[in-house]
Amino acid sequence: MPAACLDFQVTARDGLARRGVLNTAHGQVDTPAFMPVGTQGAVKAVTTAQLEAAGVQILLANTYHLDLRPGAALIARRGGLHRFMGWSGPILTDSGGFQVFSLAERRRIDETGAHFRSHLDGSLHLLTPERATDVQAHLGSDLAMVLDECVAHPCTVDVARTAVERSLRWARRARTRFNALQAGDVGEVSLVTPGQAQLGIVQGSVFPVLRRESAEATVEVGFDAYAIGGLSVGEEPAVMYEIVAETTKWLPEHRPRYLMGVGTPRDLVEAVARGVDLFDCVLPTRNARNGQLFTSEGRLNIRNARYAEDDRPPDPACGCYTCRTCSRAYLRHLFVAGELASKTLNTLHNLHFYLDTMRRIREAITLRRFEEFASDIRQCPSFAASDLERRPSVTPS
Amino acid sequence: MPAACLDFQVTARDGLARRGVLNTAHGQVDTPAFMPVGTQGAVKAVTTAQLEAAGVQILLANTYHLDLRPGAALIARRGGLHRFMGWSGPILTDSGGFQVFSLAERRRIDETGAHFRSHLDGSLHLLTPERATDVQAHLGSDLAMVLDECVAHPCTVDVARTAVERSLRWARRARTRFNALQAGDVGEVSLVTPGQAQLGIVQGSVFPVLRRESAEATVEVGFDAYAIGGLSVGEEPAVMYEIVAETTKWLPEHRPRYLMGVGTPRDLVEAVARGVDLFDCVLPTRNARNGQLFTSEGRLNIRNARYAEDDRPPDPACGCYTCRTCSRAYLRHLFVAGELASKTLNTLHNLHFYLDTMRRIREAITLRRFEEFASDIRQCPSFAASDLERRPSVTPS
């Protein structure tokens, strides 16, 4: 097992919840952390300056989208994704596996990798564990993901086991490729970010026994950190929380843990309670564009006629730019009138709400009051609603 | 002729070009000034904080749009447009006349006013000189426009004369109503901004004799400032420049002059050379959203494939946020990928270019080098292109 090179220090604990500091090639991340999604090299409707002002420490970008357009090699020639998009902080890139998986009949998986047709022009592509590693080396992200095979929910234990086993073989190939890149043994691929770290992904659907097998075998390969994949794909929240617990307990204490594509404010709290450190989700940004705001009082649909003459800020307890400068009446007008500023202002608020939730989680862990904080969040039913779509689709909305 | 209450000081002159300071109820404007268009109470794709950071001193908002949605009375109940949209600086509102004029077969003009059907729901409305004045009192703008009758281009001198005479009768009605509002004699209409000023509008199409008659008669009514309407509606630029000159010479030296709906960078310079102080135009913002950037080297269409790997900023001579942080390659990617940030970043750049052009115009006037500056601008053919649509349509794009 190669030595992990990603520096991660747990600085406080409360139960299974942990607070920590992750040091990447592009700076520090306080965990538990939420990563806004910048699918195509931009978080929709906001600028990087607005992300910085909102206190964002780390972004996620989607390898599938960026490699199809404008292309990972083009981005590498520009000096990597950080320089290309003008973001100097840490970036995590996914492997593209989940987006290919979501293409349904436009893709076919075999041992080599995932054969798929682009949603942009129908062109045929092959994503292998090696290529997913190379593409992320080209993008120069700080945290790169291995290619894994996701399965639909529900699925049989046999289907899930087959995917776990294939994901493991792919993980070994990806790690071998990653180590070769680090050693400079792959001449044709430039390594944009020398300190790039690679994360393995635990699969196993909703089966605890498979989660344990997947976790132990992935840890045996040896990665810088570990992700929990294949959740938030339609299972009940309670099932997801149980599977998170059944996964984290087989992961090393001293390595970061990342729950992919999750989730609601309630989900974040429940996963932190089970030992997770990193999250990403399109929920705050996508719902913002659709007029749904997360507030300390629950969810608020700004298009509602009841807000037409409401002079209060969206969330009286919030200190974000939107809440400091805009009334519900104004935001409703902008939404109804189809103004682009509506998407920007709502996105700024929802990102602030998510980041603030993470700040409060970290603070609660330090103060050993995490359970108190969690029970506050649990009392707000609209933070747990199962009508919220958590995962990114291939075609950005 | 009632005393004008709007404070305006000319501080420097170079030929007919003048530099000045306009003091409104919501602060100072350095003239010549360009007003970004915030049709529906927001400049498309940017926040008010971004406008402030770009150095915007005064905005234009459209009475037609705001009165139909969300309604001027609703905005008055919110404390006026400044509070509603969170903009503490000066605002000019148009009368709605130009938008009604652009509705074509959906409107009918008679002596009472303009009867029209809403582009939103087809509902029937009547815009009179009095109502246009009341609505702007409700909005609480700093600078309010009288309702005028625009004519199409080309038109006969008889059609133009009829419109000039009607516009004049409407101007008298509007001024009477404005004075009554100021005196508190119209109980049912709240005057949101006590220091509101009212501008008369000179019409007369492309006929110098009518422009003189309209100007003299409008000045005789007595307004705080004077606008030149009915231009930039399809006539050749050279004709527009001539008519501007044939209008400004009949306007009082000590009152601000506003050329409505203009224009290209070349137009701004030519109109300043003929004594104009204020401008508004959708060109920088609308073209930004369509990927067209104004730069010191001319216009640049960011969607062009030639920029795919161009690491230079849009305008190497520009210091705006976009040019400081984004390459052409990144901006092209965002445009091609349909990212909302593309519209925001392009808008920030074009607004900066327009505001910077005005700053340089003011500086050149002070230094008595205005002709030098003007001839630089004249040498750039893409700043004068007649393919540029200057005026706002009813349906915001």
XYZ file of C-alpha atoms in Angstrom, chain B residues 95-288:
194
model
C -42.317 57.648 -19.681
C -43.187 54.356 -21.320
C -43.939 56.193 -24.558
C -41.219 54.594 -26.633
C -42.191 51.072 -25.612
C -45.863 51.725 -26.366
C -44.801 53.206 -29.721
C -42.862 50.000 -30.461
C -45.982 47.877 -29.843
C -47.138 48.824 -33.383
C -50.585 47.338 -34.048
C -51.166 46.721 -30.362
C -51.508 50.479 -29.688
C -53.542 53.473 -30.801
C -52.705 57.121 -30.107
C -55.276 59.872 -29.660
C -55.269 63.215 -27.916
C -56.017 61.620 -24.549
C -52.966 59.412 -24.668
C -51.802 56.003 -25.856
C -54.203 53.068 -25.721
C -52.355 49.767 -25.794
C -52.507 46.112 -24.983
C -49.947 44.641 -22.587
C -47.367 42.359 -24.223
C -47.684 40.153 -21.134
C -51.404 39.359 -20.980
C -53.138 41.418 -23.679
C -54.925 43.563 -21.087
C -55.987 47.041 -22.249
C -54.242 50.101 -20.799
C -54.308 53.849 -21.288
C -51.130 55.827 -20.848
C -51.820 59.564 -20.583
C -49.358 62.389 -19.887
C -50.803 62.603 -16.387
C -50.625 58.882 -15.761
C -47.036 58.668 -17.030
C -46.193 61.433 -14.538
C -48.026 59.715 -11.695
C -46.432 56.353 -12.380
C -42.959 57.873 -12.262
C -43.886 59.674 -9.026
C -44.801 56.226 -7.695
C -41.523 54.765 -8.866
C -39.740 57.697 -7.239
C -37.079 58.135 -9.897
C -34.774 61.149 -9.711
C -35.276 62.075 -13.341
C -38.722 61.558 -14.883
C -39.624 61.893 -18.549
C -42.753 63.418 -20.077
C -44.910 61.269 -22.314
C -44.196 62.069 -25.942
C -45.296 60.748 -29.297
C -42.578 59.081 -31.312
C -42.910 58.695 -35.058
C -41.426 56.052 -37.304
C -38.527 56.709 -39.623
C -38.877 57.720 -42.395
C -42.008 59.882 -42.080
C -43.372 62.960 -43.839
C -42.890 66.394 -42.402
C -46.660 66.590 -41.810
C -46.706 63.427 -39.733
C -43.677 64.671 -37.810
C -45.255 68.081 -37.234
C -48.493 66.571 -35.943
C -46.484 64.481 -33.461
C -44.417 67.479 -32.387
C -47.561 69.495 -31.706
C -49.255 66.683 -29.812
C -46.078 65.993 -27.836
C -46.030 69.664 -26.900
C -49.646 69.645 -25.670
C -48.824 66.462 -23.732
C -45.699 68.099 -22.319
C -47.799 70.972 -20.934
C -50.249 68.516 -19.369
C -47.375 66.486 -17.911
C -45.729 69.593 -16.482
C -48.988 70.774 -14.943
C -49.472 67.380 -13.354
C -45.865 67.282 -12.158
C -46.195 70.707 -10.541
C -49.434 69.655 -8.864
C -47.718 66.560 -7.496
C -44.832 68.634 -6.228
C -47.303 70.990 -4.534
C -49.064 68.047 -2.903
C -52.294 68.815 -4.771
C -52.853 65.232 -5.942
C -53.778 63.436 -2.773
C -54.102 59.931 -4.174
C -50.571 59.844 -5.611
C -47.695 59.601 -3.187
C -44.547 61.391 -4.281
C -41.831 58.942 -3.319
C -38.861 61.184 -4.195
C -39.534 64.821 -3.257
C -36.612 66.143 -5.290
C -37.718 64.408 -8.487
C -36.951 66.397 -11.649
C -38.867 66.256 -14.911
C -37.409 66.316 -18.407
C -39.116 67.588 -21.541
C -38.498 65.801 -24.844
C -37.777 67.395 -28.187
C -39.251 65.601 -31.216
C -39.303 66.525 -34.907
C -37.880 63.506 -36.691
C -35.070 64.462 -39.116
C -36.406 67.941 -39.890
C -34.254 70.756 -38.481
C -37.102 73.284 -38.675
C -39.343 71.043 -36.579
C -36.530 70.309 -34.140
C -36.118 74.054 -33.605
C -39.846 74.605 -33.115
C -40.117 71.649 -30.762
C -37.071 72.700 -28.758
C -38.143 76.321 -28.357
C -41.706 75.439 -27.399
C -40.610 72.726 -24.965
C -38.130 75.092 -23.324
C -40.956 77.602 -23.088
C -42.939 75.079 -21.001
C -39.970 74.945 -18.696
C -38.384 71.687 -17.566
C -35.453 70.746 -15.361
C -33.623 69.269 -18.331
C -34.237 68.392 -21.970
C -34.105 65.188 -23.926
C -33.730 64.540 -27.624
C -36.225 61.860 -28.589
C -37.143 60.192 -31.843
C -33.596 59.449 -32.937
C -31.780 56.153 -33.291
C -34.919 54.750 -34.902
C -33.365 53.736 -38.211
C -31.899 56.941 -39.645
C -28.280 57.043 -40.801
C -25.741 57.970 -38.110
C -24.709 61.093 -40.047
C -28.333 62.254 -40.086
C -28.640 61.595 -36.375
C -25.496 63.607 -35.641
C -26.775 66.504 -37.725
C -30.172 66.481 -36.016
C -28.510 66.366 -32.590
C -26.586 69.514 -33.539
C -29.757 71.108 -34.913
C -31.466 70.439 -31.574
C -28.848 71.234 -28.945
C -28.334 74.721 -30.342
C -31.884 75.641 -29.294
C -31.572 74.206 -25.810
C -30.486 76.295 -22.805
C -26.778 76.128 -21.996
C -27.282 75.626 -18.281
C -29.626 72.623 -18.440
C -28.608 68.953 -18.937
C -29.271 67.374 -22.336
C -30.119 63.720 -22.771
C -29.994 61.815 -26.055
C -32.414 58.928 -25.627
C -31.541 55.368 -26.627
C -28.061 56.122 -27.981
C -25.749 54.437 -28.801
C -22.491 53.057 -30.148
C -19.177 54.342 -28.743
C -18.907 56.469 -31.891
C -22.436 57.841 -31.340
C -21.558 58.864 -27.772
C -18.508 60.765 -28.899
C -20.322 62.506 -31.771
C -23.207 63.525 -29.549
C -20.905 64.836 -26.824
C -19.154 66.836 -29.548
C -22.560 68.414 -30.200
C -23.309 69.247 -26.576
C -25.080 66.182 -25.133
C -24.637 65.200 -21.457
C -26.607 62.010 -20.862
C -27.086 58.712 -22.689
C -28.755 55.351 -22.277
C -28.623 52.300 -24.496
C -29.118 48.545 -24.304
C -26.181 48.012 -26.655
C -23.431 47.191 -24.114
C -25.629 44.898 -22.036
C -27.627 43.177 -24.776
C -24.626 42.619 -27.013
C -22.714 41.242 -24.047
